[in-house]
Amino acid sequence: MSKRIYHFHEGQVALKPLLGGKGANLAEMTGLGLPIPPGFTITTAACLAYEEAGQILPLGLMEEVQQALFLLEQRKQLKLGDRHNPLLVSVRSGAVASMPGMMDTILNLGLNDETVEGLAILTQDERFAYDCYRRFLHMFSTVVLYIPTVLFEDMVHLMKQERGFVEDHDVTADGWKEVCQSFKQAILERTGDSFPQQVEQQLQMAIEAVFRSWHNPRAQVFRRTYGIPDAQGTAVNIQAMVFGNWGEDSGTGVLFTRNPSTGEKMIYGEYLANAQGEDVVAGVRTPLSISHLDAEMPYIYEQLVDTALKLEQHYKDMQDIEFTVEQGQLYLLQTREGKRTAQAAVKIAVDLVREGVISPEEAVERMEPMHMDQLLHRSIRHGEALTVLAQGLPASPGAASGQVVFDADTAVQWKSEGRSVLLVSTETTPDDIHGVIAAAGVLTSRGGMTSHAAVVARGMGKPCVCGCATLVIDAQSGTLRLGNVTVREGEALTIDGATGQVILGTVELQEPQVTAELAELLRMADSIRELQVYANADTPEDAAKAREFGAQGIGLCRTEHMFMSPERLPVVQAMILAESDVERAAALRRILPMQQADFEGIFAAMDGLPVTIRLLDPPLHEFLPSLYDLKDQLHQVEAGLSTGIERERLTHVLRKVESLHETNPMLGLRGCRLGLLFPDIYDMQIEAVFLAARASIHRGVAVLPDIMVPLVGHVNELSRLRKRIDECAERVLGVERLLCPYRVGTMIEVPRAALTAGEIAQHAEFFSFGTNDLTQMTFGYSRDDAEGKFLAQYLETGILPVNPFQVLDQDGVGQLIELAAARGKAMNANLKTGICGEHGGDSKSIAFCHAIGLDYVSCSPYRIPNARIAAAQAVLQHRKQHMQASLSQQAERMSKRKVEAI
Ligand code: ADP
Ligand code: MG
Ligand code: MG
């Protein structure tokens, strides 16, 4: 049977999966010779065995605990339950991944009516002994017996009032004695059993409670939020107590080796004299800045800082350290990698490289996609004074301020009046989708990270805070309550989707920006990565932004977005509604210079870099009013509200819209199909590209246009259109063709195109995998319908592990991409391949693109920094795997040789 208990002096940080983070680090620190109270760890494996057996302790475990305890007792020269020399221990939970405050810890275990007297005599401090006892009774009751904590807080409060004490440290021995009596009475009343005086029983109950705490609702929500697997379990650490509540030269505190909000290199922490454990974070008393410790016990402070820096050097990262001072003696109780804001994460990583502590590779490796995501959304300025009303789940990053509305229709209406709105609801449903679109952000009281609101908001890149349990909505009176604050519909709230905070009023937000540190980190990533990073950008402004963020080209420029502006739309509509070729040609002539101007702007912004221009993709009816609106208008006209001319025009439009109407527009007349049926539209666009190229060349701009044909499913579609593109280039550019090394390629977004990629590659210089459409067509989902209607449920019930529109489905869609890229490159060695679509900014999807050897990824400008980091991480990950593989190969060869030798 494998070892289930490790003393701190037996463990090390490498055993983290078994010992949990806390236990592994306590062991590591013990090994470094730091002042750690002795103790031992029961493994996570024991916790899993306990769970598997239906919450029954594994056979023989308690005997092993007794043996380990025996050693501890010898070292401390104290004995658990001894009435003269009682040993007290803490029973501390400790998962593999840090889950601060999510699971439970019990202090001062081993006290009972007898040992408390022993402790009083031993320490000659009765007040201290009973302070410990009441703390233990309180924690034991809440953690093990599940009695609500307020009950105990109220009793302390009552006693203080009756006896005229203000602060906890004013309370006398008698005061705490009285509290202990009431606590025990409450336990008896609540559970029907008296408080267990048997210390062995206390210990066993505490161990089981810590094991069970792995499954408490708080911990479960936390795990789901941060993607920590349920099947890890928690370790239990049993450690000799040291006492921060033993007089004024004792105390307890926490310390960060760098500022966790800004990353600045400084000791940052809080300290409370004469206090124990959670007092610092529980808000019982306001802790003092750590500098007070420097003033009062400089030698301790010095030792602490010294140790803290040593730990940072040892772990090569910012540490979050818990410590206790007992009568002028320093003890460390925990260290771990400190949680930090996104800004701090970047600054700390770059500083550690500058200080020579870590390599650029390590710095890049450490960046979490979540952090990059936060950096590149609007955020609340650091140091802003905030009234935080509540904490929900950080469901979709970014901050948003807006007027509170409770229903989707009002949200849409207010938005149309130019107001910024925050949609607040118990949860959202597919019927609210228009409200989500109109809102600056979404706040819900129910639902988790995969609820409808969360999925839809993330899909739209909109801030969202979900599952805010303290939020109470009273739609009838048009108010919401958060604690004791009431907010009316129309009043302002702010949400921070990166932290889950809900804040009163409007807060000034800052636009995402590339700081000097981030720029340096990105340069480190650039020198590692192999994938190129392009941007999806439709306008010269977007293109400029993309270049600022480091785009190496434009991977997708959607020309139709240029058609949508209010000045242009009427001309586009005239083109669509044209009754004759002549009429249509006239409209197209008017659109051409507009498109040309746009292209010139983009070429200028991307001087010297490739620009991939996609020809018109959506079905034409998208540029016309909806059938529904038209019928409505016509109704009004018929009711005599308008002129005869108006009626004629509407009838005409209606007829056209009806003729363009499709049952399944996504699968209808769009993309290259449109280009082949209405050649003059594509011809105009192609001509605009080459005219813009020529004008730009004359201005000294280096142009590299890549013309991209959308939605090809059969090679003939591409070969015919390609011929037209080449002819147009010849016509417009003539000999100047040589100065304009344009390329023609296609999007691979229809499964048939992927399967016949070999043929298609003979007519293409590049493939761009349109992963949005390819995902839609491979799954047979229309994205809007899926995200609006059933995807949230699919995610919630685990039918799908992740949203395939956010994280590329490697097993299905990915297979098509891999196969198409391979077949394409086999036919055309110079074929350039990449993906565009939202997946281009997603770290996991980027890792896949690297693994299958694509040349680039293209994503929205704000996601470029993350893409640069993720592309570098993919290389590092690949190298690691490669190394591991060759190591195990080597080992295999060695063992083979051995076998052969025998
Ligand atoms: P969490 O995981 O919630 O941080 P811990 O197990 O770290 O819980 O315990 C919380 C606090 O209790 C610690 O920061 C420390 O101050 C105190 N504590 C835990 N064990 C001991 C001990 N053996 N002696 C003194 N204080 C302790
Ligand atoms: Mg702790
Ligand atoms: Mg598409």
Coordinates of N, CA and C in Angstrom, one line a residue, residues 386-532:
L386 N -13.8 52.7 -5.0 CA -15.0 51.9 -5.4 C -15.9 51.6 -4.2
T387 N -17.2 51.6 -4.5 CA -18.1 51.0 -3.5 C -18.5 49.7 -4.0
V388 N -17.8 48.7 -3.5 CA -18.1 47.3 -4.0 C -19.3 46.8 -3.2
L389 N -20.4 46.4 -4.0 CA -21.6 46.0 -3.3 C -21.7 44.5 -3.2
A390 N -21.1 43.8 -4.1 CA -21.2 42.3 -4.1 C -20.2 41.7 -5.0
Q391 N -20.1 40.4 -4.9 CA -19.1 39.6 -5.6 C -19.8 38.5 -6.3
G392 N -19.8 38.4 -7.6 CA -20.3 37.3 -8.4 C -19.2 36.5 -9.1
L393 N -19.6 35.8 -10.1 CA -18.6 35.0 -10.8 C -18.1 35.8 -12.0
P394 N -16.8 35.8 -12.2 CA -16.2 36.6 -13.3 C -16.4 35.8 -14.6
A395 N -17.6 36.1 -15.2 CA -18.0 35.2 -16.3 C -17.5 35.7 -17.7
S396 N -17.3 36.9 -17.9 CA -16.8 37.4 -19.1 C -16.0 38.7 -18.9
P397 N -14.7 38.8 -19.2 CA -13.9 39.9 -18.8 C -14.3 41.2 -19.4
G398 N -13.8 42.3 -18.7 CA -14.1 43.7 -19.2 C -15.0 44.3 -18.1
A399 N -14.9 45.6 -18.1 CA -15.7 46.4 -17.1 C -16.7 47.2 -17.9
A400 N -17.9 47.4 -17.3 CA -18.9 48.2 -18.0 C -19.7 48.9 -16.9
S401 N -20.0 50.2 -17.2 CA -21.0 51.0 -16.4 C -22.2 51.2 -17.2
G402 N -23.4 51.2 -16.5 CA -24.6 51.4 -17.3 C -25.8 51.6 -16.3
Q403 N -26.9 52.1 -16.9 CA -28.1 52.2 -16.2 C -28.8 50.8 -16.1
V404 N -29.2 50.5 -14.9 CA -29.8 49.2 -14.6 C -31.2 49.1 -15.4
V405 N -31.3 48.0 -16.1 CA -32.7 47.7 -16.7 C -32.9 46.2 -16.4
F406 N -34.2 45.9 -16.2 CA -34.5 44.5 -15.8 C -35.1 43.7 -16.9
D407 N -35.4 44.3 -18.1 CA -35.9 43.4 -19.2 C -35.3 43.9 -20.5
A408 N -35.3 42.9 -21.4 CA -34.6 43.1 -22.7 C -35.2 44.2 -23.5
D409 N -36.5 44.3 -23.6 CA -37.1 45.3 -24.4 C -36.7 46.7 -24.0
T410 N -36.7 46.9 -22.7 CA -36.3 48.3 -22.2 C -34.9 48.5 -22.5
A411 N -34.1 47.5 -22.4 CA -32.6 47.6 -22.7 C -32.5 48.1 -24.2
V412 N -33.2 47.5 -25.1 CA -33.1 47.9 -26.5 C -33.6 49.3 -26.7
Q413 N -34.7 49.7 -26.0 CA -35.2 51.0 -26.2 C -34.3 52.1 -25.7
W414 N -33.8 51.9 -24.5 CA -32.9 52.8 -23.9 C -31.6 53.0 -24.7
K415 N -31.1 51.8 -25.2 CA -29.9 51.9 -26.0 C -30.1 52.7 -27.2
S416 N -31.3 52.6 -27.8 CA -31.6 53.4 -29.0 C -31.7 54.8 -28.7
E417 N -31.9 55.2 -27.4 CA -31.9 56.6 -27.0 C -30.5 57.0 -26.6
G418 N -29.6 56.2 -26.9 CA -28.2 56.6 -26.7 C -27.7 56.4 -25.3
R419 N -28.4 55.6 -24.5 CA -28.0 55.4 -23.1 C -27.2 54.1 -23.0
S420 N -26.3 54.1 -22.1 CA -25.6 52.8 -21.8 C -26.3 52.0 -20.8
V421 N -26.7 50.8 -21.1 CA -27.5 50.0 -20.1 C -26.8 48.7 -19.7
L422 N -27.2 48.4 -18.4 CA -26.7 47.1 -17.8 C -27.9 46.2 -17.6
L423 N -27.9 45.1 -18.3 CA -29.1 44.2 -18.2 C -28.9 43.4 -16.9
V424 N -29.9 43.5 -16.0 CA -29.8 42.8 -14.7 C -31.0 41.9 -14.6
S425 N -30.7 40.6 -14.3 CA -31.8 39.6 -14.4 C -31.4 38.4 -13.5
T426 N -32.4 37.6 -13.1 CA -32.0 36.4 -12.3 C -31.2 35.5 -13.2
E427 N -31.6 35.3 -14.4 CA -30.8 34.6 -15.4 C -31.4 35.0 -16.7
T428 N -30.6 34.9 -17.8 CA -31.1 35.3 -19.1 C -31.6 34.0 -19.8
T429 N -32.5 34.2 -20.8 CA -32.9 33.0 -21.6 C -32.8 33.5 -23.1
P430 N -33.0 32.5 -24.0 CA -32.8 32.9 -25.4 C -33.7 34.0 -25.8
D431 N -34.8 34.2 -25.1 CA -35.7 35.3 -25.4 C -35.1 36.7 -25.1
D432 N -34.1 36.7 -24.3 CA -33.5 38.0 -23.9 C -32.3 38.4 -24.8
I433 N -32.1 37.7 -25.9 CA -30.9 37.9 -26.6 C -30.7 39.3 -27.1
H434 N -31.8 39.9 -27.6 CA -31.8 41.3 -28.1 C -31.3 42.2 -27.0
G435 N -31.7 41.9 -25.8 CA -31.3 42.8 -24.6 C -29.9 42.6 -24.3
V436 N -29.3 41.4 -24.5 CA -27.9 41.2 -24.3 C -27.1 42.0 -25.3
I437 N -27.6 42.0 -26.5 CA -26.9 42.7 -27.6 C -26.9 44.2 -27.3
A438 N -28.0 44.7 -26.8 CA -28.1 46.1 -26.6 C -27.3 46.6 -25.3
A439 N -27.1 45.7 -24.4 CA -26.5 46.1 -23.1 C -25.0 46.2 -23.2
A440 N -24.5 47.1 -22.3 CA -23.0 47.2 -22.2 C -22.4 46.1 -21.4
G441 N -23.3 45.5 -20.6 CA -22.8 44.3 -19.8 C -24.0 43.6 -19.2
V442 N -23.8 42.5 -18.6 CA -24.9 41.7 -18.1 C -24.6 41.2 -16.7
L443 N -25.6 41.3 -15.8 CA -25.4 40.9 -14.4 C -26.6 40.0 -14.0
T444 N -26.2 38.8 -13.5 CA -27.3 37.8 -13.1 C -27.1 37.4 -11.7
S445 N -28.2 37.0 -11.1 CA -28.1 36.5 -9.7 C -27.9 35.0 -9.6
R446 N -28.4 34.3 -10.7 CA -28.2 32.9 -10.7 C -27.3 32.4 -11.9
G447 N -27.1 31.1 -12.0 CA -26.3 30.6 -13.1 C -24.8 30.7 -12.9
G448 N -24.1 29.8 -13.5 CA -22.7 29.7 -13.3 C -22.0 30.2 -14.6
M449 N -20.7 29.7 -14.7 CA -19.8 30.2 -15.8 C -20.3 29.7 -17.1
T450 N -21.2 28.7 -17.1 CA -21.7 28.2 -18.4 C -23.1 28.5 -18.6
S451 N -23.7 29.4 -17.8 CA -25.1 29.8 -18.0 C -25.3 30.5 -19.3
H452 N -26.5 30.6 -19.7 CA -26.9 31.3 -20.9 C -26.2 32.7 -21.0
A453 N -26.4 33.5 -20.0 CA -25.8 34.8 -20.0 C -24.3 34.8 -20.2
A454 N -23.6 33.9 -19.5 CA -22.2 33.8 -19.6 C -21.7 33.4 -21.0
V455 N -22.4 32.4 -21.5 CA -22.0 31.9 -22.9 C -22.2 33.0 -23.9
V456 N -23.4 33.6 -23.9 CA -23.7 34.6 -24.9 C -22.8 35.8 -24.7
A457 N -22.6 36.3 -23.5 CA -21.8 37.5 -23.3 C -20.3 37.2 -23.7
R458 N -19.8 36.1 -23.4 CA -18.4 35.8 -23.8 C -18.3 35.7 -25.3
G459 N -19.3 35.1 -25.9 CA -19.4 35.1 -27.4 C -19.3 36.4 -28.0
M460 N -20.0 37.4 -27.4 CA -20.0 38.7 -27.9 C -18.9 39.6 -27.4
G461 N -18.0 39.1 -26.5 CA -17.0 39.9 -26.0 C -17.5 40.9 -25.0
K462 N -18.6 40.6 -24.4 CA -19.2 41.6 -23.5 C -19.0 41.3 -22.0
P463 N -18.8 42.3 -21.2 CA -18.6 42.0 -19.8 C -19.8 41.3 -19.1
C464 N -19.6 40.4 -18.3 CA -20.7 39.7 -17.6 C -20.2 39.2 -16.2
V465 N -21.1 39.4 -15.2 CA -20.9 38.9 -13.9 C -22.2 38.0 -13.6
C466 N -21.9 36.7 -13.3 CA -23.0 35.8 -13.1 C -23.1 35.3 -11.7
G467 N -24.2 34.7 -11.4 CA -24.3 34.0 -10.1 C -24.0 34.9 -8.9
C468 N -24.5 36.1 -8.9 CA -24.3 37.0 -7.8 C -25.3 36.8 -6.8
A469 N -25.0 35.9 -5.8 CA -26.0 35.3 -4.9 C -26.7 36.4 -4.1
T470 N -26.0 37.5 -3.8 CA -26.7 38.4 -2.9 C -27.6 39.4 -3.6
L471 N -27.6 39.3 -4.9 CA -28.5 40.2 -5.7 C -29.9 39.7 -5.6
V472 N -30.8 40.7 -5.2 CA -32.2 40.4 -5.1 C -33.0 41.4 -6.0
I473 N -33.7 40.8 -7.0 CA -34.4 41.7 -7.9 C -35.9 41.8 -7.6
D474 N -36.4 43.0 -7.5 CA -37.8 43.1 -7.3 C -38.4 43.9 -8.6
A475 N -38.7 43.1 -9.6 CA -39.0 43.7 -10.9 C -40.3 44.5 -10.7
Q476 N -41.2 44.1 -9.9 CA -42.5 44.8 -9.7 C -42.3 46.2 -9.3
S477 N -41.4 46.4 -8.3 CA -41.2 47.8 -7.8 C -40.0 48.5 -8.6
G478 N -39.5 47.7 -9.6 CA -38.4 48.2 -10.4 C -37.1 48.6 -9.6
T479 N -36.8 47.7 -8.6 CA -35.6 47.9 -7.8 C -34.8 46.6 -7.7
L480 N -33.5 46.8 -7.3 CA -32.8 45.6 -6.9 C -32.1 45.9 -5.6
R481 N -31.8 44.9 -4.8 CA -31.1 45.1 -3.6 C -29.8 44.3 -3.6
L482 N -28.8 44.9 -3.1 CA -27.5 44.3 -2.9 C -27.1 44.6 -1.5
G483 N -27.2 43.6 -0.6 CA -27.0 43.9 0.9 C -28.1 44.9 1.3
N484 N -27.6 46.0 1.9 CA -28.6 47.0 2.3 C -28.7 48.2 1.4
V485 N -28.2 48.0 0.2 CA -28.2 49.1 -0.8 C -29.3 48.8 -1.8
T486 N -30.2 49.7 -2.1 CA -31.3 49.6 -3.1 C -30.9 50.4 -4.3
V487 N -31.1 49.8 -5.4 CA -30.8 50.5 -6.7 C -32.1 50.4 -7.6
R488 N -32.5 51.6 -8.1 CA -33.7 51.7 -8.9 C -33.3 51.4 -10.4
E489 N -34.3 51.0 -11.1 CA -34.1 50.9 -12.6 C -33.7 52.3 -13.1
G490 N -32.7 52.4 -13.9 CA -32.3 53.7 -14.4 C -31.1 54.2 -13.7
E491 N -30.8 53.7 -12.5 CA -29.7 54.2 -11.7 C -28.5 53.4 -12.2
A492 N -27.3 53.9 -11.9 CA -26.1 53.3 -12.5 C -25.4 52.2 -11.6
L493 N -24.9 51.2 -12.2 CA -24.1 50.2 -11.6 C -22.9 49.9 -12.5
T494 N -21.8 49.4 -12.0 CA -20.7 49.0 -12.8 C -20.4 47.6 -12.4
I495 N -20.0 46.8 -13.5 CA -19.6 45.4 -13.2 C -18.2 45.3 -13.7
D496 N -17.4 44.4 -13.1 CA -16.1 44.1 -13.5 C -16.1 42.6 -13.8
G497 N -16.2 42.2 -15.1 CA -16.3 40.8 -15.5 C -15.0 40.0 -15.3
A498 N -13.9 40.7 -15.0 CA -12.7 40.0 -14.7 C -12.5 39.6 -13.3
T499 N -13.2 40.3 -12.4 CA -13.1 40.0 -11.0 C -14.4 39.5 -10.4
G500 N -15.5 39.8 -11.1 CA -16.8 39.5 -10.5 C -17.4 40.5 -9.6
Q501 N -16.7 41.7 -9.5 CA -17.2 42.7 -8.6 C -18.4 43.5 -9.2
V502 N -19.3 43.8 -8.3 CA -20.5 44.7 -8.7 C -20.3 46.0 -7.9
I503 N -20.3 47.1 -8.6 CA -19.9 48.4 -7.9 C -21.0 49.4 -8.1
L504 N -21.2 50.2 -7.1 CA -22.2 51.2 -7.1 C -21.8 52.4 -8.0
G505 N -22.7 52.8 -8.9 CA -22.5 54.1 -9.7 C -21.7 53.8 -10.9
T506 N -21.3 54.9 -11.5 CA -20.5 54.9 -12.8 C -19.0 55.0 -12.4
V507 N -18.2 54.2 -13.0 CA -16.8 54.3 -12.7 C -16.0 54.6 -14.0
E508 N -15.0 55.4 -13.8 CA -14.2 55.8 -15.0 C -13.4 54.5 -15.5
L509 N -13.5 54.2 -16.8 CA -12.8 53.0 -17.3 C -11.7 53.4 -18.2
Q510 N -10.7 52.6 -18.2 CA -9.6 52.9 -19.1 C -9.5 51.9 -20.3
E511 N -9.1 52.4 -21.4 CA -9.0 51.6 -22.6 C -7.8 50.7 -22.4
P512 N -7.8 49.5 -23.1 CA -6.7 48.6 -23.0 C -5.5 49.3 -23.7
Q513 N -4.3 49.1 -23.1 CA -3.1 49.7 -23.7 C -1.9 48.8 -23.5
V514 N -1.0 48.9 -24.4 CA 0.3 48.1 -24.3 C 1.3 48.9 -23.5
T515 N 1.5 48.5 -22.3 CA 2.5 49.2 -21.4 C 3.9 48.7 -21.9
A516 N 4.9 49.5 -21.4 CA 6.3 49.1 -21.7 C 6.6 47.7 -21.4
E517 N 6.2 47.3 -20.2 CA 6.4 45.9 -19.7 C 5.8 44.9 -20.7
L518 N 4.5 45.1 -21.0 CA 3.8 44.2 -21.9 C 4.6 44.1 -23.3
A519 N 5.0 45.3 -23.8 CA 5.7 45.3 -25.0 C 7.0 44.4 -24.9
E520 N 7.6 44.5 -23.8 CA 8.9 43.8 -23.7 C 8.6 42.2 -23.6
L521 N 7.5 41.9 -22.9 CA 7.1 40.5 -22.8 C 6.7 40.0 -24.2
L522 N 6.0 40.8 -24.9 CA 5.6 40.4 -26.3 C 6.8 40.2 -27.2
R523 N 7.8 41.0 -27.0 CA 9.0 40.9 -27.8 C 9.7 39.5 -27.5
M524 N 9.7 39.2 -26.2 CA 10.2 37.9 -25.8 C 9.5 36.8 -26.5
A525 N 8.2 36.9 -26.5 CA 7.3 35.9 -27.2 C 7.6 35.8 -28.7
D526 N 7.8 37.0 -29.3 CA 8.1 37.0 -30.7 C 9.3 36.3 -31.1
S527 N 10.3 36.3 -30.2 CA 11.6 35.7 -30.6 C 11.5 34.1 -30.4
I528 N 10.4 33.7 -29.8 CA 10.2 32.3 -29.6 C 9.3 31.7 -30.6
R529 N 8.2 32.4 -30.9 CA 7.1 31.8 -31.7 C 7.5 31.6 -33.2
E530 N 6.8 30.6 -33.8 CA 6.9 30.3 -35.2 C 5.7 30.8 -36.0
L531 N 4.6 30.7 -35.4 CA 3.4 31.1 -36.1 C 3.4 32.7 -36.3
Q532 N 2.9 33.1 -37.5 CA 2.8 34.6 -37.6 C 1.4 34.9 -37.1

